[in-house]
Amino acid sequence: MRKNLIKTNEFLERLTVVYGDEAGAQQKRFFNLAESFEKDFGCEADIRFFSAPGRTEVGGNHTDHNNGKVLAAAINLDAIAAVEARDDGIICVNSQGYAPITVDTANLEIVDDEAGKSDALIRGVCARFNQLGYKYGGFNASVTSRVLSGSGLSSSAAYEVLIGTILNYLYNDGKISAVEIAQISQYAENVYFKKPCGLMDQTACSVGGFVKIDFEDTKAPVIDKVEFDIAKHGYNLCIVDTGGNHADLTGDYASIRLEMNSVAEFFGKSVLRQVDECDVFANIGAIREKTGDRAIERAIHFYNENKRVERLSAALSDGDFDEFKNTIIESGKSSYMYNQNCFTLSNPAEQPVALALCVAEELLKGKGAYRVHGGGFAGTIQAFVPVEETDAFVKTMSSFLGENSCYILKVRSHGGCEI
């Protein structure tokens, strides 16, 4: 597609399918992206456009990595790319605000120095395509993203899914399923990027909409769409970025998975989903001698959080929003008390997530719901806020966390896609 065609009604209709009433503003965004592509790569080419959304975790905090259940949703903040294929196997990605990246797909070995970098995600996605027998190749891409890094809305998952979606449509006619693109993305993050994440983020970003996901069989997760319109209930979904310091938190995140796994290993299993909850309670004394106390508390959180995902999904399907809110609050308290991911023990004086939850409870008690969101420790909280209370909620949160710390989000029905 040439740049001038972006301003046509035909392209606007394509955008409307994905963005709804935001399509007009997105049309300008895509035109600006096409201009960036010209500057990045020196020509006005026939380019194709791709999008991958961020996600919000609604329920199932830190359950996916032990084959648990989650309720998540794709959101209207996304990463988009203007792309042109190239035939030399070189991938060049220019992301707004970041240094350009060049990856030669002739080398798909793990590069240790790339750990934690976007280069690793690109190389890892290509490597997994190769291992699974899918086609892959080079391309030029200009990328811009509204999914802020460190926002708890899964900017890395959106990026991985974006790369996988590009390769899917450029070289495989879009035949790879959204679930498999998510699994490929997780592989890239675990093995090449070297972050031990679960599969929830990538699945929500790739599939789109509200989804309940059961990861008991990670090779074939059971995904159920849940129909839910927040606005019809008179509420807004807000994500609050607490602005905490994310440095050196990888160990905190990893400890949750490792400690849950340690309880499973007591029974000769690899993940908690393979262990009956009753067996854990029957053997607490022996388990704590092997794992310590916190591991058991985190295991109990896991089992109860799986039950809460079912309750949340049922409440939404039944239109029982009061039950939904109560279960959200219960989930948040479990994360705080048992999973213990609302502040880091390495810096106990700094507790932005805990403070934000404290203020949210004062503002929304008896009216809304609130919980830690995503990985926790120094990230974001989630709140379901009555529409008439939203302005006051945003103003109060911004007063101590800074301007633009509170986002009012919409759920997006489309996952990773070509526009």
Short mmCIF file of C-alpha atoms in Angstrom, two decimals:
data_model
loop_
_atom_site.label_atom_id
_atom_site.label_comp_id
_atom_site.label_asym_id
_atom_site.label_seq_id
_atom_site.Cartn_x
_atom_site.Cartn_y
_atom_site.Cartn_z
CA MET A 1 0.00 0.00 0.00
CA ARG A 2 1.23 3.48 -0.88
CA LYS A 3 1.15 6.24 1.71
CA ASN A 4 -1.59 8.27 0.02
CA LEU A 5 -4.01 5.31 0.19
CA ILE A 6 -3.99 5.48 4.00
CA LYS A 7 -6.23 8.55 3.83
CA THR A 8 -8.94 6.77 1.85
CA ASN A 9 -12.29 5.62 3.23
CA GLU A 10 -11.35 2.05 2.37
CA PHE A 11 -8.41 2.11 4.77
CA LEU A 12 -10.54 3.90 7.37
CA GLU A 13 -13.01 1.02 7.18
CA ARG A 14 -10.19 -1.45 7.82
CA LEU A 15 -9.16 0.54 10.88
CA THR A 16 -12.75 0.70 12.13
CA VAL A 17 -12.89 -3.10 12.31
CA VAL A 18 -10.00 -3.08 14.81
CA TYR A 19 -10.26 0.30 16.53
CA GLY A 20 -13.97 1.15 16.47
CA ASP A 21 -14.65 4.81 17.23
CA GLU A 22 -10.91 5.50 17.51
CA ALA A 23 -10.38 4.77 13.79
CA GLY A 24 -10.16 8.41 12.74
CA ALA A 25 -7.33 9.19 15.14
CA GLN A 26 -5.61 5.93 14.17
CA GLN A 27 -5.73 6.87 10.49
CA LYS A 28 -3.46 9.83 11.21
CA ARG A 29 -1.21 7.62 13.35
CA PHE A 30 -0.75 5.12 10.52
CA PHE A 31 -0.06 7.91 8.03
CA ASN A 32 2.65 9.26 10.33
CA LEU A 33 4.06 5.75 10.62
CA ALA A 34 4.24 5.46 6.83
CA GLU A 35 6.17 8.74 6.73
CA SER A 36 8.55 7.36 9.35
CA PHE A 37 9.09 4.30 7.16
CA GLU A 38 10.10 6.56 4.27
CA LYS A 39 12.63 8.34 6.48
CA ASP A 40 13.92 5.09 8.00
CA PHE A 41 14.38 3.20 4.74
CA GLY A 42 14.72 5.92 2.13
CA CYS A 43 11.82 5.21 -0.19
CA GLU A 44 8.05 5.20 -0.50
CA ALA A 45 7.45 1.48 -0.80
CA ASP A 46 4.39 -0.73 -1.01
CA ILE A 47 4.07 -1.36 2.70
CA ARG A 48 1.80 -3.52 4.84
CA PHE A 49 0.53 -2.66 8.30
CA PHE A 50 0.33 -4.82 11.41
CA SER A 51 -0.89 -4.36 14.98
CA ALA A 52 -0.58 -6.21 18.28
CA PRO A 53 -2.33 -5.01 21.46
CA GLY A 54 -1.20 -4.87 25.03
CA ARG A 55 -3.18 -6.77 27.64
CA THR A 56 -4.68 -6.40 31.05
CA GLU A 57 -4.82 -9.22 33.59
CA VAL A 58 -8.28 -9.36 35.11
CA GLY A 59 -7.83 -12.44 37.29
CA GLY A 60 -5.29 -15.18 37.83
CA ASN A 61 -2.32 -13.35 39.28
CA HIS A 62 0.86 -15.44 38.85
CA THR A 63 -0.95 -18.67 37.97
CA ASP A 64 -0.06 -19.20 34.31
CA HIS A 65 3.54 -20.30 34.91
CA ASN A 66 2.25 -23.23 36.99
CA ASN A 67 -0.33 -24.27 34.39
CA GLY A 68 -3.18 -22.45 36.13
CA LYS A 69 -6.14 -20.39 34.98
CA VAL A 70 -6.34 -16.71 34.05
CA LEU A 71 -8.88 -14.15 32.91
CA ALA A 72 -7.30 -11.51 30.69
CA ALA A 73 -8.21 -9.02 27.99
CA ALA A 74 -6.58 -7.31 25.05
CA ILE A 75 -6.67 -3.52 25.30
CA ASN A 76 -6.84 -0.61 22.88
CA LEU A 77 -3.19 0.40 23.46
CA ASP A 78 -1.11 -1.36 20.81
CA ALA A 79 2.16 -1.61 18.90
CA ILE A 80 1.93 -1.08 15.14
CA ALA A 81 4.37 -1.65 12.29
CA ALA A 82 4.76 -0.52 8.69
CA VAL A 83 6.51 -3.39 6.91
CA GLU A 84 8.14 -4.30 3.62
CA ALA A 85 9.53 -7.78 2.94
CA ARG A 86 13.13 -8.19 1.81
CA ASP A 87 14.76 -11.23 0.22
CA ASP A 88 18.15 -11.34 1.96
CA GLY A 89 17.03 -12.73 5.32
CA ILE A 90 17.87 -9.52 7.19
CA ILE A 91 15.34 -8.05 9.63
CA CYS A 92 15.68 -4.32 10.26
CA VAL A 93 13.39 -2.79 12.89
CA ASN A 94 13.34 0.91 13.70
CA SER A 95 11.21 1.47 16.80
CA GLN A 96 10.34 5.03 17.72
CA GLY A 97 12.47 6.14 20.67
CA TYR A 98 14.93 3.24 20.42
CA ALA A 99 18.10 2.44 18.51
CA PRO A 100 17.59 0.56 15.22
CA ILE A 101 17.89 -3.23 15.35
CA THR A 102 19.34 -5.51 12.69
CA VAL A 103 19.05 -9.31 12.97
CA ASP A 104 20.47 -11.72 10.39
CA THR A 105 18.17 -14.75 10.31
CA ALA A 106 21.06 -16.84 8.96
CA ASN A 107 22.17 -17.02 12.62
CA LEU A 108 19.44 -18.33 14.91
CA GLU A 109 21.70 -19.44 17.74
CA ILE A 110 21.17 -17.96 21.20
CA VAL A 111 23.33 -14.86 21.67
CA ASP A 112 23.95 -14.41 25.39
CA ASP A 113 24.78 -10.71 25.03
CA GLU A 114 21.29 -10.12 23.56
CA ALA A 115 19.50 -11.32 26.71
CA GLY A 116 17.01 -8.67 27.81
CA LYS A 117 17.12 -6.93 24.42
CA SER A 118 14.63 -6.76 21.57
CA ASP A 119 17.19 -8.39 19.27
CA ALA A 120 16.74 -11.57 21.31
CA LEU A 121 12.98 -11.51 20.88
CA ILE A 122 13.27 -11.22 17.10
CA ARG A 123 15.91 -13.93 16.84
CA GLY A 124 13.96 -16.18 19.21
CA VAL A 125 10.70 -15.85 17.27
CA CYS A 126 12.52 -16.70 14.01
CA ALA A 127 14.28 -19.65 15.64
CA ARG A 128 10.97 -21.09 16.85
CA PHE A 129 9.40 -20.62 13.40
CA ASN A 130 12.34 -22.59 12.01
CA GLN A 131 12.05 -25.36 14.61
CA LEU A 132 8.33 -25.77 13.90
CA GLY A 133 8.83 -25.93 10.15
CA TYR A 134 7.29 -22.56 9.34
CA LYS A 135 8.69 -20.11 6.81
CA TYR A 136 10.46 -16.95 7.92
CA GLY A 137 12.57 -14.26 6.29
CA GLY A 138 13.72 -10.68 6.24
CA PHE A 139 11.78 -7.44 6.35
CA ASN A 140 12.12 -3.74 7.06
CA ALA A 141 9.79 -2.37 9.72
CA SER A 142 9.08 0.95 11.35
CA VAL A 143 7.37 0.46 14.70
CA THR A 144 5.62 2.72 17.16
CA SER A 145 3.86 1.66 20.34
CA ARG A 146 1.30 3.05 22.77
CA VAL A 147 1.99 0.17 25.19
CA LEU A 148 4.39 1.91 27.53
CA SER A 149 7.42 -0.08 28.60
CA GLY A 150 7.16 -1.07 32.26
CA SER A 151 3.47 -0.18 32.39
CA GLY A 152 2.34 -3.68 33.33
CA LEU A 153 0.39 -3.88 30.06
CA SER A 154 2.85 -6.32 28.46
CA SER A 155 4.86 -4.23 26.03
CA SER A 156 7.29 -7.12 25.48
CA ALA A 157 4.47 -9.57 24.71
CA ALA A 158 2.90 -7.08 22.29
CA TYR A 159 6.28 -6.72 20.57
CA GLU A 160 6.81 -10.48 20.31
CA VAL A 161 3.31 -11.03 18.98
CA LEU A 162 3.82 -8.19 16.50
CA ILE A 163 6.99 -9.83 15.14
CA GLY A 164 5.30 -13.23 14.99
CA THR A 165 2.24 -11.79 13.26
CA ILE A 166 4.42 -10.08 10.65
CA LEU A 167 6.23 -13.34 9.85
CA ASN A 168 2.93 -15.21 9.85
CA TYR A 169 1.39 -13.00 7.17
CA LEU A 170 4.50 -12.21 5.14
CA TYR A 171 5.69 -15.79 4.80
CA ASN A 172 2.91 -18.16 5.92
CA ASP A 173 -0.28 -16.59 4.51
CA GLY A 174 -1.59 -16.05 8.05
CA LYS A 175 -2.13 -19.77 8.58
CA ILE A 176 -0.48 -20.01 12.01
CA SER A 177 -3.08 -19.79 14.79
CA ALA A 178 -3.16 -16.98 17.32
CA VAL A 179 -2.51 -19.47 20.13
CA GLU A 180 0.60 -20.84 18.41
CA ILE A 181 1.91 -17.32 17.77
CA ALA A 182 1.54 -16.79 21.54
CA GLN A 183 3.47 -19.98 22.28
CA ILE A 184 6.22 -18.98 19.84
CA SER A 185 6.43 -15.58 21.52
CA GLN A 186 6.73 -17.13 24.97
CA TYR A 187 9.53 -19.38 23.74
CA ALA A 188 11.44 -16.32 22.47
CA GLU A 189 11.06 -14.55 25.83
CA ASN A 190 11.97 -17.60 27.94
CA VAL A 191 14.87 -18.99 25.91
CA TYR A 192 16.40 -16.03 24.05
CA PHE A 193 15.35 -12.99 26.11
CA LYS A 194 15.91 -15.14 29.25
CA LYS A 195 12.87 -13.99 31.20
CA PRO A 196 10.91 -16.84 32.86
CA CYS A 197 7.43 -15.61 31.98
CA GLY A 198 4.24 -17.67 31.68
CA LEU A 199 1.96 -17.77 28.64
CA MET A 200 -0.87 -15.46 29.70
CA ASP A 201 0.51 -12.20 28.34
CA GLN A 202 1.23 -13.50 24.87
CA THR A 203 -2.09 -15.35 24.61
CA ALA A 204 -4.17 -12.31 25.56
CA CYS A 205 -2.22 -10.10 23.14
CA SER A 206 -2.44 -12.61 20.30
CA VAL A 207 -6.05 -13.79 20.68
CA GLY A 208 -7.83 -10.55 21.64
CA GLY A 209 -11.00 -9.76 23.60
CA PHE A 210 -11.83 -11.03 27.09
CA VAL A 211 -10.48 -14.57 27.42
CA LYS A 212 -10.50 -17.18 30.13
CA ILE A 213 -7.47 -19.39 29.60
CA ASP A 214 -6.82 -22.75 31.22
CA PHE A 215 -3.14 -23.69 30.88
CA GLU A 216 -3.38 -27.22 32.29
CA ASP A 217 -2.08 -28.42 28.91
CA THR A 218 0.24 -25.63 27.77
CA LYS A 219 0.51 -27.19 24.30
CA ALA A 220 -3.25 -26.86 23.87
CA PRO A 221 -4.59 -24.24 26.31
CA VAL A 222 -8.36 -24.08 26.58
CA ILE A 223 -9.50 -20.58 25.63
CA ASP A 224 -13.05 -19.33 26.21
CA LYS A 225 -14.28 -15.91 25.15
CA VAL A 226 -16.20 -14.09 27.87
CA GLU A 227 -18.66 -11.43 26.75
CA PHE A 228 -18.38 -8.37 28.94
CA ASP A 229 -18.97 -4.66 28.39
CA ILE A 230 -17.63 -2.58 31.27
CA ALA A 231 -19.39 0.58 30.11
CA LYS A 232 -22.83 -1.06 30.23
CA HIS A 233 -22.28 -1.65 33.94
CA GLY A 234 -21.39 2.02 34.48
CA TYR A 235 -17.69 1.42 35.16
CA ASN A 236 -14.34 2.31 33.68
CA LEU A 237 -11.28 0.07 33.69
CA CYS A 238 -8.30 2.03 34.99
CA ILE A 239 -4.66 1.02 35.12
CA VAL A 240 -2.46 3.05 37.46
CA ASP A 241 1.29 3.13 36.83
CA THR A 242 2.83 3.57 40.27
CA GLY A 243 6.18 4.65 38.84
CA GLY A 244 8.23 2.27 40.95
CA ASN A 245 11.83 1.35 40.23
CA HIS A 246 11.91 -1.83 38.12
CA ALA A 247 15.68 -2.31 38.40
CA ASP A 248 16.85 -5.71 39.62
CA LEU A 249 13.36 -7.15 40.07
CA THR A 250 13.88 -10.20 37.85
CA GLY A 251 14.82 -12.25 40.92
CA ASP A 252 11.61 -11.22 42.69
CA TYR A 253 9.47 -12.26 39.73
CA ALA A 254 11.37 -15.52 39.27
CA SER A 255 11.10 -16.41 42.97
CA ILE A 256 7.33 -16.76 42.72
CA ARG A 257 7.57 -19.40 40.03
CA LEU A 258 10.50 -21.13 41.68
CA GLU A 259 8.82 -21.32 45.07
CA MET A 260 5.54 -22.61 43.63
CA ASN A 261 7.54 -25.17 41.67
CA SER A 262 9.40 -26.21 44.83
CA VAL A 263 6.12 -27.26 46.44
CA ALA A 264 5.23 -29.28 43.34
CA GLU A 265 8.68 -30.88 43.36
CA PHE A 266 8.05 -32.12 46.91
CA PHE A 267 5.48 -34.42 45.31
CA GLY A 268 7.68 -35.30 42.35
CA LYS A 269 5.80 -32.96 40.00
CA SER A 270 7.01 -29.98 37.97
CA VAL A 271 4.08 -27.56 38.48
CA LEU A 272 1.36 -27.07 41.08
CA ARG A 273 -1.44 -27.88 38.65
CA GLN A 274 -0.26 -31.49 38.79
CA VAL A 275 -0.64 -31.62 42.60
CA ASP A 276 -3.93 -31.97 44.47
CA GLU A 277 -4.56 -29.06 46.83
CA CYS A 278 -5.62 -31.44 49.60
CA ASP A 279 -2.24 -33.16 49.47
CA VAL A 280 -0.49 -29.83 50.08
CA PHE A 281 -2.60 -29.09 53.17
CA ALA A 282 -2.09 -32.63 54.45
CA ASN A 283 1.69 -32.28 54.26
CA ILE A 284 2.35 -28.67 55.27
CA GLY A 285 4.73 -29.61 58.07
CA ALA A 286 6.98 -31.70 55.86
CA ILE A 287 6.79 -29.31 52.92
CA ARG A 288 7.87 -26.24 54.93
CA GLU A 289 11.03 -28.05 56.03
CA LYS A 290 11.98 -28.40 52.36
CA THR A 291 10.67 -25.16 50.89
CA GLY A 292 10.18 -22.63 53.67
CA ASP A 293 6.90 -20.98 54.62
CA ARG A 294 6.43 -18.47 51.81
CA ALA A 295 6.43 -21.17 49.15
CA ILE A 296 3.40 -22.79 50.80
CA GLU A 297 1.59 -19.44 51.05
CA ARG A 298 2.21 -18.86 47.36
CA ALA A 299 0.94 -22.35 46.56
CA ILE A 300 -2.27 -21.65 48.50
CA HIS A 301 -2.65 -18.41 46.53
CA PHE A 302 -2.30 -20.41 43.31
CA TYR A 303 -5.09 -22.86 44.16
CA ASN A 304 -7.51 -20.19 45.36
CA GLU A 305 -6.73 -17.88 42.45
CA ASN A 306 -7.70 -20.65 40.00
CA LYS A 307 -11.07 -20.89 41.73
CA ARG A 308 -11.46 -17.11 41.58
CA VAL A 309 -10.93 -17.12 37.80
CA GLU A 310 -13.93 -19.42 37.48
CA ARG A 311 -15.97 -17.20 39.80
CA LEU A 312 -15.00 -14.06 37.88
CA SER A 313 -15.90 -15.60 34.53
CA ALA A 314 -19.23 -16.86 35.84
CA ALA A 315 -20.02 -13.47 37.39
CA LEU A 316 -19.40 -11.69 34.09
CA SER A 317 -21.43 -14.23 32.11
CA ASP A 318 -24.29 -13.88 34.62
CA GLY A 319 -24.10 -10.09 34.75
CA ASP A 320 -23.42 -10.18 38.50
CA PHE A 321 -21.06 -7.24 38.71
CA ASP A 322 -21.15 -7.05 42.50
CA GLU A 323 -19.82 -10.61 42.73
CA PHE A 324 -17.21 -9.71 40.12
CA LYS A 325 -16.00 -6.72 42.15
CA ASN A 326 -15.91 -8.66 45.40
CA THR A 327 -13.85 -11.41 43.78
CA ILE A 328 -11.42 -8.88 42.29
CA ILE A 329 -10.81 -7.41 45.76
CA GLU A 330 -10.38 -10.90 47.21
CA SER A 331 -7.83 -11.68 44.49
CA GLY A 332 -5.89 -8.53 45.34
CA LYS A 333 -5.76 -9.33 49.03
CA SER A 334 -4.48 -12.83 48.27
CA SER A 335 -1.72 -11.38 46.08
CA TYR A 336 -0.77 -9.01 48.91
CA MET A 337 -0.91 -11.48 51.81
CA TYR A 338 0.06 -14.82 50.30
CA ASN A 339 1.71 -14.29 46.92
CA GLN A 340 3.48 -11.25 48.41
CA ASN A 341 4.17 -9.34 45.20
CA CYS A 342 3.08 -5.84 46.22
CA PHE A 343 6.56 -4.71 47.30
CA THR A 344 10.09 -6.07 47.25
CA LEU A 345 11.89 -7.14 50.41
CA SER A 346 15.11 -5.76 48.94
CA ASN A 347 13.77 -2.21 49.34
CA PRO A 348 10.91 -2.28 51.87
CA ALA A 349 10.85 1.51 52.32
CA GLU A 350 9.66 1.91 48.71
CA GLN A 351 6.12 0.54 48.31
CA PRO A 352 4.35 2.41 45.47
CA VAL A 353 2.03 -0.49 44.60
CA ALA A 354 0.95 -0.96 48.22
CA LEU A 355 0.42 2.78 48.66
CA ALA A 356 -1.66 3.02 45.47
CA LEU A 357 -3.82 0.12 46.66
CA CYS A 358 -4.27 1.82 50.04
CA VAL A 359 -5.50 5.03 48.39
CA ALA A 360 -7.68 3.11 45.91
CA GLU A 361 -9.40 1.31 48.78
CA GLU A 362 -10.18 4.61 50.50
CA LEU A 363 -11.60 6.06 47.26
CA LEU A 364 -13.54 3.01 46.08
CA LYS A 365 -14.58 1.19 49.25
CA GLY A 366 -18.11 -0.10 48.75
CA LYS A 367 -18.20 1.21 45.18
CA GLY A 368 -15.42 -0.22 43.04
CA ALA A 369 -12.68 -2.84 42.96
CA TYR A 370 -8.87 -2.80 43.00
CA ARG A 371 -5.95 -5.22 42.92
CA VAL A 372 -2.29 -5.49 42.00
CA HIS A 373 -1.89 -5.92 38.27
CA GLY A 374 0.52 -8.23 36.48
CA GLY A 375 3.93 -9.03 37.92
CA GLY A 376 3.64 -6.59 40.81
CA PHE A 377 6.42 -5.38 43.14
CA ALA A 378 6.90 -1.95 41.50
CA GLY A 379 4.43 -1.91 38.62
CA THR A 380 0.74 -1.16 38.30
CA ILE A 381 -2.60 -1.61 39.96
CA GLN A 382 -5.95 -2.20 38.29
CA ALA A 383 -9.19 -0.57 39.33
CA PHE A 384 -12.81 -0.80 38.26
CA VAL A 385 -14.14 2.69 38.90
CA PRO A 386 -17.72 4.00 38.63
CA VAL A 387 -17.95 6.39 35.67
CA GLU A 388 -19.10 9.25 37.93
CA GLU A 389 -16.10 8.70 40.23
CA THR A 390 -13.47 8.39 37.50
CA ASP A 391 -12.38 12.03 37.28
CA ALA A 392 -11.84 12.23 41.04
CA PHE A 393 -10.01 8.88 41.01
CA VAL A 394 -7.65 9.98 38.24
CA LYS A 395 -7.04 13.36 39.89
CA THR A 396 -6.19 11.82 43.27
CA MET A 397 -3.87 9.17 41.83
CA SER A 398 -2.12 11.76 39.67
CA SER A 399 -1.64 14.05 42.66
CA PHE A 400 0.96 11.73 44.22
CA LEU A 401 2.02 9.46 41.38
CA GLY A 402 2.39 12.15 38.72
CA GLU A 403 0.54 13.23 35.60
CA ASN A 404 -0.33 10.53 33.06
CA SER A 405 -0.04 7.81 35.69
CA CYS A 406 -3.65 6.68 35.32
CA TYR A 407 -4.97 5.19 32.07
CA ILE A 408 -8.63 4.65 31.18
CA LEU A 409 -8.67 1.64 28.87
CA LYS A 410 -10.98 -0.12 26.45
CA VAL A 411 -11.05 -3.82 25.66
CA ARG A 412 -10.11 -4.64 22.09
CA SER A 413 -11.72 -7.60 20.32
CA HIS A 414 -8.84 -8.17 17.87
CA GLY A 415 -5.46 -9.61 18.83
CA GLY A 416 -2.38 -9.60 16.61
CA CYS A 417 -3.50 -8.85 13.07
CA GLU A 418 -2.74 -7.34 9.69
CA ILE A 419 -4.71 -4.17 9.03
#
